[in-house]
Tab-separated table of C-alpha atoms and ligand atoms in Angstrom:
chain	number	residue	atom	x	y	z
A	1	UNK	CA	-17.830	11.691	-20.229
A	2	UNK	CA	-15.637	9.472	-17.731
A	3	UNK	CA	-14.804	10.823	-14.486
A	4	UNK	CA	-11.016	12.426	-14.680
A	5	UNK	CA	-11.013	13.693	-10.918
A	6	UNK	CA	-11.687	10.887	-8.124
A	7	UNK	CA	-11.235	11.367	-4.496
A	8	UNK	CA	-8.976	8.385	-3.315
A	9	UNK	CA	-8.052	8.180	1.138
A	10	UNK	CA	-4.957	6.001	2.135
A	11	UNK	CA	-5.754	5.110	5.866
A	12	UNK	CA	-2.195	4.703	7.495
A	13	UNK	CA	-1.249	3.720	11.292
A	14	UNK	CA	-0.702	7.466	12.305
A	15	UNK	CA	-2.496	9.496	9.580
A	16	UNK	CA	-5.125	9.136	7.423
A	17	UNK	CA	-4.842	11.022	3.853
A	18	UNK	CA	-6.413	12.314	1.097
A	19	UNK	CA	-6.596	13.906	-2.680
A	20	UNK	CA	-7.930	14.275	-5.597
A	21	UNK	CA	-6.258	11.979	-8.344
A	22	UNK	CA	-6.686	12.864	-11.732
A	23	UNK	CA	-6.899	9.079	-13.149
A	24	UNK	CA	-5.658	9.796	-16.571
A	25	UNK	CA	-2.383	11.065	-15.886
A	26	UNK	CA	-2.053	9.215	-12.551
A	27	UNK	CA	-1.300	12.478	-10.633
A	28	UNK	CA	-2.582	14.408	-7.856
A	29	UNK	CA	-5.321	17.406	-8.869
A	30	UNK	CA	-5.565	18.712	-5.506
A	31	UNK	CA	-3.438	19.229	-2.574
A	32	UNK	CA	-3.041	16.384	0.146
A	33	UNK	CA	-5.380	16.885	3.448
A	34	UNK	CA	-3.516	14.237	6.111
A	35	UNK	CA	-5.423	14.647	9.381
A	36	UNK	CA	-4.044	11.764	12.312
A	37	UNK	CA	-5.283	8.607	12.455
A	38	UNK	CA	-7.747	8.559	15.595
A	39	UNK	CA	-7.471	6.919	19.218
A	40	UNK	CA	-8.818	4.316	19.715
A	41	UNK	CA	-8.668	3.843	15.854
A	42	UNK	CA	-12.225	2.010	15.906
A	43	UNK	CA	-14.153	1.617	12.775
A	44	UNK	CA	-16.563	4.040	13.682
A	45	UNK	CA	-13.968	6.886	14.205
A	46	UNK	CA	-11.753	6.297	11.275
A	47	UNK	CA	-14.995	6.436	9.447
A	48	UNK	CA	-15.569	9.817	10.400
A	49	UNK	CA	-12.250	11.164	9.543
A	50	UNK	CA	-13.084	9.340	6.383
A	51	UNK	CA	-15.746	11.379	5.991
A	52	UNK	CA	-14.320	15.054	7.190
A	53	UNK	CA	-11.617	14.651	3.817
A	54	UNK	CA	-14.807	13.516	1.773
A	55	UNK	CA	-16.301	16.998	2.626
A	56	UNK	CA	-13.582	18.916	1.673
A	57	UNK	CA	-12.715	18.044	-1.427
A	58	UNK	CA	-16.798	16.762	-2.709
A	59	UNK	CA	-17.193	19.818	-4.343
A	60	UNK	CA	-14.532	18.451	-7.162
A	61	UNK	CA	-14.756	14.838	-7.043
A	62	UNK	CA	-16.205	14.186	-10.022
A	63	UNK	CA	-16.696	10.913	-9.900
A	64	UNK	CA	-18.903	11.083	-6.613
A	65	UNK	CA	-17.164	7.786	-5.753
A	66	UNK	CA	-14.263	7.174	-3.008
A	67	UNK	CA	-11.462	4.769	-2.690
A	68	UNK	CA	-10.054	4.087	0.389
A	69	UNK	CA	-6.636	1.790	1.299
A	70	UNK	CA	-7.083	-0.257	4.685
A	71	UNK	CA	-3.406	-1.664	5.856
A	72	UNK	CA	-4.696	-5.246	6.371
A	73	UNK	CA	-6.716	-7.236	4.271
A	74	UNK	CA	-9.874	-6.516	2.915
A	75	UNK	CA	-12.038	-9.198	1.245
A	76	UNK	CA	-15.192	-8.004	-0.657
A	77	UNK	CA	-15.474	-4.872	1.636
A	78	UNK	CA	-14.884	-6.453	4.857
A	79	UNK	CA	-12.071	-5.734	6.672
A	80	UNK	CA	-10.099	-9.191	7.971
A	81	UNK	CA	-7.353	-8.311	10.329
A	82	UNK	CA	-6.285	-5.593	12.075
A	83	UNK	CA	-2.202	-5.563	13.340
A	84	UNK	CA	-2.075	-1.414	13.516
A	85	UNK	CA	-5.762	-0.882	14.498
A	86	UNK	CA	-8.923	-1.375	17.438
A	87	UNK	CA	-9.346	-4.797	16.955
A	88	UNK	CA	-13.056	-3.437	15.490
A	89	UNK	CA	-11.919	-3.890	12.302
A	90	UNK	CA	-11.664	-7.386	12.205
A	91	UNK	CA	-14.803	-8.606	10.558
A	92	UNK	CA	-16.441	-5.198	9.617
A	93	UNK	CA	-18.066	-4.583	6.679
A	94	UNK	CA	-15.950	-0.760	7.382
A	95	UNK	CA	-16.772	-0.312	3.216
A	96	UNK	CA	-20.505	0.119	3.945
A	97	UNK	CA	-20.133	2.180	7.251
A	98	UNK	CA	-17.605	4.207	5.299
A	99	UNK	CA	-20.127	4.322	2.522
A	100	UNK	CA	-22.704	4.939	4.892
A	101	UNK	CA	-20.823	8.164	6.733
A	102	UNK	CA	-19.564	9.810	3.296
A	103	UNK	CA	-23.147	9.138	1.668
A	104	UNK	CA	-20.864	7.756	-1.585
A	105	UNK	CA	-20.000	4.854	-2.995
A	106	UNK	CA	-16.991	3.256	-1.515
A	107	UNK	CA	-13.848	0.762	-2.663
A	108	UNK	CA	-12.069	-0.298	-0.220
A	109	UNK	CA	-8.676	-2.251	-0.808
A	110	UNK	CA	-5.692	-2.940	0.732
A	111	UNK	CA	-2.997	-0.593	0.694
A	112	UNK	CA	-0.013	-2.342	-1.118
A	113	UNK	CA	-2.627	-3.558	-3.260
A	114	UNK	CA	-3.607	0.212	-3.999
A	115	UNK	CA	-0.185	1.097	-4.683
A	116	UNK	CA	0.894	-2.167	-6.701
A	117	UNK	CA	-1.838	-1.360	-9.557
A	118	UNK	CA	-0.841	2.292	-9.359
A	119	UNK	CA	2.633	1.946	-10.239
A	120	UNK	CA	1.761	-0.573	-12.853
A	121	UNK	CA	-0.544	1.665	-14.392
A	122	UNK	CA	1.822	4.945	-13.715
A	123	UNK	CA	5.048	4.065	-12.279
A	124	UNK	CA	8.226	2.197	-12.322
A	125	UNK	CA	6.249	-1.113	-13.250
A	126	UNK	CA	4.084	0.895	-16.186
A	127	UNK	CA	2.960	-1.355	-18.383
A	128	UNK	CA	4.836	-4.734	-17.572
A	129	UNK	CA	3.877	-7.543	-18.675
A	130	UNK	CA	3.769	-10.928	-16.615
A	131	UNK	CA	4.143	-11.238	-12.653
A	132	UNK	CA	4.944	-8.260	-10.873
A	133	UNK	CA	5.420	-8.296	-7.150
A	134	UNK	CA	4.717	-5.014	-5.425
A	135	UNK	CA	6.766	-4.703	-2.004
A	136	UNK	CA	5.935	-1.625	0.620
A	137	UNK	CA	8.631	-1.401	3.651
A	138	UNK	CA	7.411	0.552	6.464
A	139	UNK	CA	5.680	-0.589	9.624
A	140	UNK	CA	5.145	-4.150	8.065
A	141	UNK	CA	5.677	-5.312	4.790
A	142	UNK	CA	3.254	-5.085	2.205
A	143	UNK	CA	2.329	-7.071	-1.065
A	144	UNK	CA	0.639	-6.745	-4.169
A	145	UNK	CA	0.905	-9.910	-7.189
A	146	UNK	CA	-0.134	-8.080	-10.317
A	147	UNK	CA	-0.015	-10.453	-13.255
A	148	UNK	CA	-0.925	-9.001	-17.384
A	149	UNK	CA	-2.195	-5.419	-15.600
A	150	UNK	CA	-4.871	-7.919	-13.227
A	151	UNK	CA	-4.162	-7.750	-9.523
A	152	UNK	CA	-4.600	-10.417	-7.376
A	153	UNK	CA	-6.137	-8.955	-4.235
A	154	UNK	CA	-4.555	-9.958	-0.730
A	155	UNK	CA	-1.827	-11.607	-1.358
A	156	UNK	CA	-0.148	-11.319	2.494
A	157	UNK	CA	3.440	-12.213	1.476
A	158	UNK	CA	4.924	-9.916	4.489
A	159	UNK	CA	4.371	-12.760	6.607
A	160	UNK	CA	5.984	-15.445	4.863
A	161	UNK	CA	7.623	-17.547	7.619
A	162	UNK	CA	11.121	-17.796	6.471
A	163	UNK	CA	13.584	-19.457	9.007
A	164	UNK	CA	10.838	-20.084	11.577
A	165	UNK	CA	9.802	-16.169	11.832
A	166	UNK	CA	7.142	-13.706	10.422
A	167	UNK	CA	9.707	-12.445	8.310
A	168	UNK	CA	7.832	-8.824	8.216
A	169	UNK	CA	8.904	-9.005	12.080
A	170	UNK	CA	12.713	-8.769	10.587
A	171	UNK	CA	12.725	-7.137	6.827
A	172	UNK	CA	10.085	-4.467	7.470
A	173	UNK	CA	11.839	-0.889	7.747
A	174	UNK	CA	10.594	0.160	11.307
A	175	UNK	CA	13.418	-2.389	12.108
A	176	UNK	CA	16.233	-1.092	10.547
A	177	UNK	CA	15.277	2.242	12.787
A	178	UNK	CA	14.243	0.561	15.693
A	179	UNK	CA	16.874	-1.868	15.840
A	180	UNK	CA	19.613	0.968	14.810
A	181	UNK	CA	20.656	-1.209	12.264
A	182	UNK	CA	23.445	-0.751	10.267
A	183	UNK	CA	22.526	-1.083	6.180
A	184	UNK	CA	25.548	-4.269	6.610
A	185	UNK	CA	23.251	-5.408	9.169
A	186	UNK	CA	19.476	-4.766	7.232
A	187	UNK	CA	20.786	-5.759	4.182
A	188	UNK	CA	21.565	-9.537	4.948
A	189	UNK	CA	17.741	-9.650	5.987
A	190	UNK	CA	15.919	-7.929	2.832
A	191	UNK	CA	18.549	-10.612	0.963
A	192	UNK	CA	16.860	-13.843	2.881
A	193	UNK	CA	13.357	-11.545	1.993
A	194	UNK	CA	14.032	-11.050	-1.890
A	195	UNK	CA	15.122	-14.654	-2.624
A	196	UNK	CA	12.291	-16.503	-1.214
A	197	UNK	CA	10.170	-13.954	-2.815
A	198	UNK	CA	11.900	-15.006	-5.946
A	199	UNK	CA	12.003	-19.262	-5.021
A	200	UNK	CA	8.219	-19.321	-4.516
A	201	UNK	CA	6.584	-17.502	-7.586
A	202	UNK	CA	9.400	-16.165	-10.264
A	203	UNK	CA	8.920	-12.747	-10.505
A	204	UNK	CA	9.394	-10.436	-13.745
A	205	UNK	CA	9.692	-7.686	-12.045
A	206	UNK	CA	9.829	-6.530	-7.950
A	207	UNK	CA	8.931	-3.346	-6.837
A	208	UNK	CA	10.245	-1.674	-3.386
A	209	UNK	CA	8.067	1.092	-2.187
A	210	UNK	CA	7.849	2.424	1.235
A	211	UNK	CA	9.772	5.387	2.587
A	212	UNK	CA	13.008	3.265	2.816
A	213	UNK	CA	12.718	3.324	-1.557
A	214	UNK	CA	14.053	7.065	-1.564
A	215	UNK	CA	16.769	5.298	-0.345
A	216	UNK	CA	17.093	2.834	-3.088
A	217	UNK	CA	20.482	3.257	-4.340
A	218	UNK	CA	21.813	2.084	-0.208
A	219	UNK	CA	20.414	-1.717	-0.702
A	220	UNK	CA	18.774	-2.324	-4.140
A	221	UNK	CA	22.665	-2.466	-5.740
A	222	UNK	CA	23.711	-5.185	-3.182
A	223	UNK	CA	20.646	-7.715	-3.576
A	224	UNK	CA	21.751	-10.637	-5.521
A	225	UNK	CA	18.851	-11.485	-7.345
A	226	UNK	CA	17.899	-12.399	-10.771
A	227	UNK	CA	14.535	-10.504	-11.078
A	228	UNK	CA	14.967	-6.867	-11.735
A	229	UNK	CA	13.926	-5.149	-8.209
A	230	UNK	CA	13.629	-1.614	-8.910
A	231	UNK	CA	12.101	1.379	-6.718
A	232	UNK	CA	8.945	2.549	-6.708
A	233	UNK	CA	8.577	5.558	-8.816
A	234	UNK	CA	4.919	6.610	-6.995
A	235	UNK	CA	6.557	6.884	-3.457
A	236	UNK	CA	3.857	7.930	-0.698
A	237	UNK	CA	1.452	8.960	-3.502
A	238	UNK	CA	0.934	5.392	-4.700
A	239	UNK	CA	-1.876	4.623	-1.744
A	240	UNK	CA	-4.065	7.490	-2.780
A	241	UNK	CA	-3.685	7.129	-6.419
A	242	UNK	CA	-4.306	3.574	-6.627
A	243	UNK	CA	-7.143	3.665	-4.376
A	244	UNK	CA	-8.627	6.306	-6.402
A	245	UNK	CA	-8.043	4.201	-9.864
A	246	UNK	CA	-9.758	1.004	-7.889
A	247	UNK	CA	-12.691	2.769	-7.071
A	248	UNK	CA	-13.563	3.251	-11.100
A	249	UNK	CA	-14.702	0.143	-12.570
A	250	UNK	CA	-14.714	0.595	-16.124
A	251	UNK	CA	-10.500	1.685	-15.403
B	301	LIG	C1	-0.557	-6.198	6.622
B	301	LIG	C2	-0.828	-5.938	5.168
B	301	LIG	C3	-0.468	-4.512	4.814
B	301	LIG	C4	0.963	-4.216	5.235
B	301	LIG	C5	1.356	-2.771	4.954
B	301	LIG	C6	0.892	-5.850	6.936
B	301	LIG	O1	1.138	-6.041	8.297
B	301	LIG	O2	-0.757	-7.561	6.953
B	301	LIG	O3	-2.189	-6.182	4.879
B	301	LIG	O4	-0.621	-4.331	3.432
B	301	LIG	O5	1.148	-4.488	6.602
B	301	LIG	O6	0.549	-1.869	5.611
């Protein structure tokens, strides 16, 4: 019988988070344990944080396999940058000593790539056909290309260059609160954002996650776009569902 319950970890800037998914529904089957990310957030640390949520909830993972997100990329289990964490990171093969601390099986993916697939297979992209383009606004900006159900893994389209900047370094929402920007003033930028986004690859569908989404109804009316951009339905689940659904191969 397949594996309903599987332990997926979403490894964040300032806390590191866990549950048990149950993969068939795309729902949580246990509460959420977030304990803070650790100082200095070296692999070897984070790693045993890793581990402390794997404890708690092993009893019930079913599966005996973990996914974890990583908010950079991750290629083949290596991690390849690090812009929130010890500098560690960059280069590590943090799957295996993840793997290695838990004593499990690990996935390790990024984190808009986690919660891309999981609102394709759960959420407000369920199902869609063709390209969708999975957008988290928080500290940076995060992407996920998802074309037929198949997601294309890294795709770092936060740091498009668009008028000679990063453009995370403008459209992501820590600036909006940082900046005390006014929603005339943020709007303008997730504009200049949306339609490059839409230029470069033609979209079917755009999702906005992040914790700015709950705010949807502010921004998403005043983009002038012709892909449907809709918000994500997942909200901060998505990270810890989708890395749960990534660590199951035959899903
Ligand atoms: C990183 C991405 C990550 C995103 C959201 C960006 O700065 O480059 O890999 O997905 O932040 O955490």
């Amino acid at each position: 019988m397949a594996a309903s319950k599987v332990l997926g970890i979403d490894i964040g800037g300032s806390g590191i988070k866990g549950a048990l998914v149950d993969i068939e529904k795309g729902a949580f089957a246990s509460h959420r344990l977030r304990i803070p990310t650790p100082t200095p957030s070296t692999v070897d640390n984070v790693a045993q944080v890793v581990a402390e949520i794997v404890a708690e909830f092993q009893d019930d993972n079913d599966a005996k396999v973990l996914g974890v997100t990583y908010p950079g990329v991750v290629q083949r289990g290596v991690t390849k940058s690090a812009a929130n964490f010890d500098s560690s990171f960059v280069g590590a093969h943090a799957q295996d000593v993840f793997a290695q601390q838990c004593g499990i099986p690990v996935t390790l993916v990024n984190d808009a790539d986690a919660a891309g697939l999981a609102e394709v297979r759960y959420g407000a992209a369920k199902d869609h056909a063709g390209l969708v383009i999975m957008t988290t606004l928080g500290t940076g900006i995060g992407t996920a290309l998802i074309y037929d159900g198949v997601l294309i893994p890294n795709a770092e389209l936060g740091h498009l260059e668009i008028d000679g900047v990063d453009y995370e370094t403008k459209a992501a929402s820590r600036w909006r609160d940082e900046e005390h920007l006014t929603w005339d003033e943020y709007i303008p930028r997730l504009q200049r954002y949306y339609e490059t986004l839409e230029r470069l690859l033609t979209p079917d569908l755009i999702v906005v996650g992040g914790g700015i989404s709950k705010l949807a109804d502010q921004f998403l009316p005043h983009l002038k776009l012709s892909t449907p951009i809709v918000p994500a339905k997942l909200r901060n689940k998505a990270g810890i569902i989708g890395a749960a659904v990534y660590a199951v191969p035959a899903n």
